[in-house]
Amino acid sequence: MTGATTRTVTVDSTPAEIDGRLIELWMTYAHHRAIAESDRLSDDVRDAANQAAREAAEEAEPLEAAYRERQWPRWWWVPNGHLHREGDCSTLYASTERNLTAAASGMDDAQVVKRYGWHVCAVCVPNAPVLDGFRTPGTYAAAEAAANGDCLNKVPTYVNNRGWTAWGGCGECGARGVAVTSLGNLRKHKHQRMADDAARKARIDDPRLIGTPTGEVLKVDRSEIKTKRTAEIEWVRYMEYVGLGWTGDDYRTFARQIAEALAAKDGVTVEDVEARLQLKVDKKLRQIARPATR
Ligand SMILES: [Zn+2]
Ligand SMILES: [Zn+2]
């Protein structure tokens, strides 16, 4: 057997697998029951839907029995709320929408708190606040946020109230100038340190980009040089000025700064870079000199 094959869920599968399959079957069942009960559809269509619903129920039956027998922990997610234990929670109304969270099925209190952090209901899990991970959003939310590049910290290290809007800084990721809500929380923002790390990595790894030898932003003569091509053009320009005998700014120092970045990028010596690019400078200087000799 090759290719993608759906793993068959049996009564011996893990709680997460069984509950994941049961959720699919419940939805399939509800879908076909809705069709079967519609009086606007033909008998043939309704019979087929009834049959499909019955098949879903039949497949679910042994899996439901496995749950009744093994009684693993089940957790229910309230949209925009918390994760609650199976059963009645005093913080919820009977009508509150909740969804079985198959990924958490079979997890004990400590495991669920580790994965879902402060999203776990502290009424359903009374000792949640003393468990490791409760003061965090949990590994699951942290992983989600990391994938989105978001920072989860809401507490500003400083707030600046001057001007029209309040803004503050984030001690968690180093972001500055983040808008602050009327409640004094930082608005959702990109994780600055992660973004900086990614940019630094790109400056080192991306063959088109350039940075300092350590991957920082390459700033020459007060402006940023982003690409390797621009760096080469700028080096040639500065050395052309040097060749023309221009003085004023420190063109030779700027050129040296660029050559060091290019050398680090290509893993060659500064002298190699200078020798290669000097040929372009010489050519340009000859072009400039030629009309003057006429
Ligand atoms: Zn609860
Ligand atoms: Zn932050």
XYZ file of C-alpha atoms and ligand atoms in Angstrom:
296
model
C 0.000 0.000 0.000
C 1.348 3.382 -0.981
C 0.117 6.941 -0.825
C -2.270 8.519 1.648
C -4.482 6.014 3.380
C -6.745 7.026 6.236
C -5.844 5.199 9.354
C -8.722 3.065 10.489
C -9.964 3.985 13.940
C -10.852 1.004 16.097
C -12.027 0.533 19.682
C -8.336 0.128 20.604
C -7.250 3.451 19.085
C -6.151 6.378 21.269
C -8.811 8.580 22.916
C -7.834 11.460 20.615
C -8.242 9.255 17.519
C -11.572 7.807 18.635
C -13.033 11.200 19.600
C -11.714 12.737 16.389
C -13.537 10.064 14.367
C -16.681 10.370 16.498
C -16.864 14.113 15.811
C -16.718 13.379 12.059
C -19.418 10.732 12.401
C -21.692 12.999 14.475
C -21.426 15.677 11.820
C -22.049 13.195 9.022
C -25.049 11.830 10.907
C -26.533 15.308 11.561
C -26.032 16.288 7.915
C -27.856 13.257 6.552
C -30.610 13.409 9.168
C -31.332 17.005 8.131
C -31.728 15.842 4.525
C -33.835 12.843 5.544
C -36.230 15.098 7.463
C -36.735 17.626 4.676
C -40.209 17.294 3.145
C -39.127 19.167 0.032
C -36.926 16.343 -1.209
C -37.913 13.218 -3.094
C -38.314 9.909 -1.293
C -35.277 8.495 -3.091
C -33.013 11.258 -1.815
C -34.426 10.977 1.692
C -34.033 7.188 1.731
C -30.399 7.488 0.652
C -29.780 10.089 3.384
C -31.437 7.865 5.965
C -29.218 5.016 4.913
C -26.071 7.189 5.159
C -27.105 8.417 8.607
C -27.671 4.848 9.764
C -24.210 3.825 8.528
C -22.605 6.694 10.436
C -24.472 5.710 13.599
C -23.437 2.090 13.154
C -19.779 3.018 12.809
C -20.041 5.292 15.859
C -21.689 2.689 18.097
C -18.616 0.581 19.003
C -16.540 3.738 19.431
C -19.162 5.165 21.811
C -19.090 1.848 23.661
C -15.301 2.103 23.941
C -15.694 5.494 25.594
C -18.346 4.187 28.002
C -15.979 1.391 28.955
C -12.665 3.275 29.128
C -14.027 6.639 30.365
C -11.044 8.740 29.343
C -11.051 12.438 30.222
C -12.872 14.586 27.710
C -12.561 18.354 27.357
C -14.987 20.809 25.812
C -13.997 24.067 24.188
C -16.304 27.077 24.501
C -15.689 29.444 21.558
C -13.953 32.585 22.862
C -13.978 30.986 26.302
C -12.231 28.219 28.150
C -11.632 24.523 27.965
C -14.016 22.708 30.344
C -14.126 19.187 31.677
C -16.826 16.764 30.548
C -19.924 17.306 32.666
C -21.605 20.406 34.036
C -19.545 23.459 34.859
C -21.141 26.129 37.074
C -19.721 28.879 34.881
C -21.700 27.717 31.837
C -25.360 27.865 30.841
C -26.913 24.719 29.476
C -27.256 26.502 26.148
C -23.618 27.573 25.957
C -22.078 26.287 22.737
C -19.225 23.882 23.380
C -17.183 21.602 21.165
C -15.525 18.356 22.054
C -11.780 18.926 21.676
C -10.497 15.596 20.457
C -6.848 16.712 20.629
C -7.194 16.917 24.431
C -9.048 13.630 24.882
C -7.303 11.331 27.340
C -5.237 14.139 28.861
C -5.145 14.460 32.634
C -5.313 17.827 34.426
C -1.576 18.468 34.335
C -1.303 17.570 30.651
C -4.227 19.737 29.638
C -2.895 22.715 31.619
C 0.528 22.276 30.065
C -0.938 22.303 26.578
C -3.706 24.897 26.996
C -2.344 27.028 29.876
C -4.657 29.712 31.194
C -7.314 28.702 28.638
C -8.246 25.826 30.971
C -11.267 26.550 33.213
C -10.084 26.960 36.814
C -13.488 25.809 38.116
C -13.274 22.516 36.235
C -9.615 22.133 37.206
C -9.443 23.729 40.682
C -5.723 23.152 41.079
C -4.945 24.565 37.635
C -3.421 27.783 39.089
C -0.757 25.797 40.936
C 0.096 23.575 37.982
C 3.068 24.283 35.754
C 2.046 26.129 32.655
C -1.079 27.864 34.005
C 0.594 31.261 33.892
C 1.306 30.788 30.206
C -1.027 30.530 27.218
C 0.110 26.903 26.991
C 2.320 25.152 24.488
C -0.534 24.830 21.996
C -1.374 28.556 21.874
C 2.311 29.434 22.007
C 3.007 27.199 19.012
C 0.059 28.713 17.130
C 1.256 32.236 17.931
C 4.788 31.360 16.919
C 3.523 30.049 13.590
C 1.719 33.367 13.050
C 4.649 35.400 14.322
C 2.482 37.005 17.017
C 3.544 38.015 20.517
C 1.199 36.935 23.290
C 2.320 39.405 25.934
C -0.245 42.085 26.791
C 1.489 43.783 29.701
C 3.476 46.863 28.686
C 6.839 47.608 30.310
C 6.164 51.326 29.810
C 3.271 53.404 28.541
C 3.524 56.748 26.825
C 0.323 58.761 27.202
C 1.405 61.913 25.449
C -0.247 62.622 22.130
C -3.526 61.322 20.748
C -3.091 57.658 21.477
C -1.296 55.746 24.184
C 1.452 53.377 23.179
C 3.925 51.248 25.020
C 6.752 48.796 24.827
C 6.783 45.029 25.164
C 9.415 43.470 27.401
C 8.689 40.019 26.022
C 9.595 40.621 22.389
C 11.195 44.067 22.413
C 8.485 45.718 20.289
C 8.204 49.482 20.784
C 5.405 51.889 19.916
C 2.665 49.244 20.307
C -0.833 50.747 20.720
C -2.245 50.421 24.243
C -5.966 49.798 24.831
C -8.138 51.785 27.241
C -7.671 48.948 29.726
C -3.916 49.423 29.614
C -3.116 46.305 27.590
C -0.821 46.097 24.612
C -2.682 45.433 21.394
C -1.888 42.233 19.516
C 1.431 42.746 17.792
C 4.044 40.869 15.817
C 6.753 39.231 17.903
C 9.550 41.734 17.324
C 12.479 39.580 18.396
C 11.268 36.674 16.271
C 10.854 39.019 13.275
C 14.335 40.435 13.887
C 15.808 36.945 14.124
C 14.119 35.923 10.879
C 15.387 39.070 9.145
C 18.901 38.468 10.487
C 18.807 34.876 9.272
C 17.624 36.033 5.834
C 20.442 38.579 5.582
C 22.913 35.772 6.208
C 21.268 32.969 4.216
C 19.469 34.681 1.314
C 22.009 35.010 -1.536
C 20.420 38.278 -2.711
C 20.456 40.064 0.657
C 23.267 41.648 2.608
C 23.917 42.565 6.227
C 26.894 43.113 8.482
C 29.149 40.066 8.999
C 26.971 39.175 12.033
C 23.715 39.611 10.129
C 22.715 43.030 11.463
C 21.308 45.746 9.213
C 24.111 47.131 7.027
C 24.052 50.902 7.431
C 26.544 52.906 5.411
C 26.642 56.694 5.390
C 23.386 56.772 7.375
C 21.339 54.676 4.938
C 20.530 50.968 4.876
C 21.886 48.741 2.133
C 19.571 45.757 1.705
C 20.770 43.771 -1.280
C 24.098 42.425 -2.366
C 23.693 44.066 -5.750
C 23.160 47.492 -4.197
C 26.187 46.914 -1.975
C 28.385 46.269 -5.025
C 27.031 49.300 -6.850
C 27.641 51.470 -3.775
C 31.187 50.162 -3.307
C 32.003 51.001 -6.931
C 30.451 54.482 -6.542
C 32.455 55.313 -3.401
C 35.712 54.101 -4.906
C 34.983 56.050 -8.067
C 34.792 59.192 -5.897
C 38.082 58.199 -4.300
C 39.602 57.679 -7.750
C 38.386 61.085 -8.848
C 40.096 62.577 -5.845
C 36.862 63.816 -4.282
C 37.070 64.667 -0.634
C 34.495 65.529 1.976
C 32.838 62.358 3.154
C 34.942 59.416 4.114
C 34.309 57.402 0.950
C 37.141 54.992 1.577
C 35.742 54.047 4.999
C 32.249 53.505 3.549
C 33.700 51.303 0.802
C 35.660 49.297 3.348
C 32.496 48.723 5.430
C 30.702 47.377 2.350
C 33.654 45.207 1.293
C 33.719 43.590 4.740
C 30.020 42.750 4.463
C 30.441 41.325 0.953
C 33.474 39.297 2.028
C 31.563 37.784 4.963
C 28.614 37.047 2.702
C 30.686 35.178 0.109
C 33.205 33.658 2.511
C 36.156 35.315 0.777
C 38.707 37.881 1.950
C 38.100 41.634 1.859
C 41.037 41.905 -0.546
C 39.360 39.454 -2.947
C 36.211 41.579 -2.985
C 38.169 44.788 -3.467
C 40.282 43.343 -6.287
C 37.211 42.076 -8.153
C 35.209 45.288 -7.831
C 38.189 47.576 -8.454
C 38.155 46.350 -12.076
C 34.706 47.950 -12.461
C 35.936 51.165 -10.864
C 38.919 51.312 -13.203
C 36.671 50.777 -16.216
C 34.351 53.577 -15.103
C 37.226 55.924 -14.478
C 38.600 55.200 -17.979
C 35.174 56.009 -19.465
C 35.092 59.289 -17.590
C 38.654 60.114 -18.597
C 38.189 59.321 -22.316
C 36.004 62.273 -23.410
C 38.285 64.629 -21.521
C 41.294 63.531 -23.583
C 39.630 64.416 -26.848
Zn -15.450 24.890 33.620
Zn 5.601 41.576 22.415
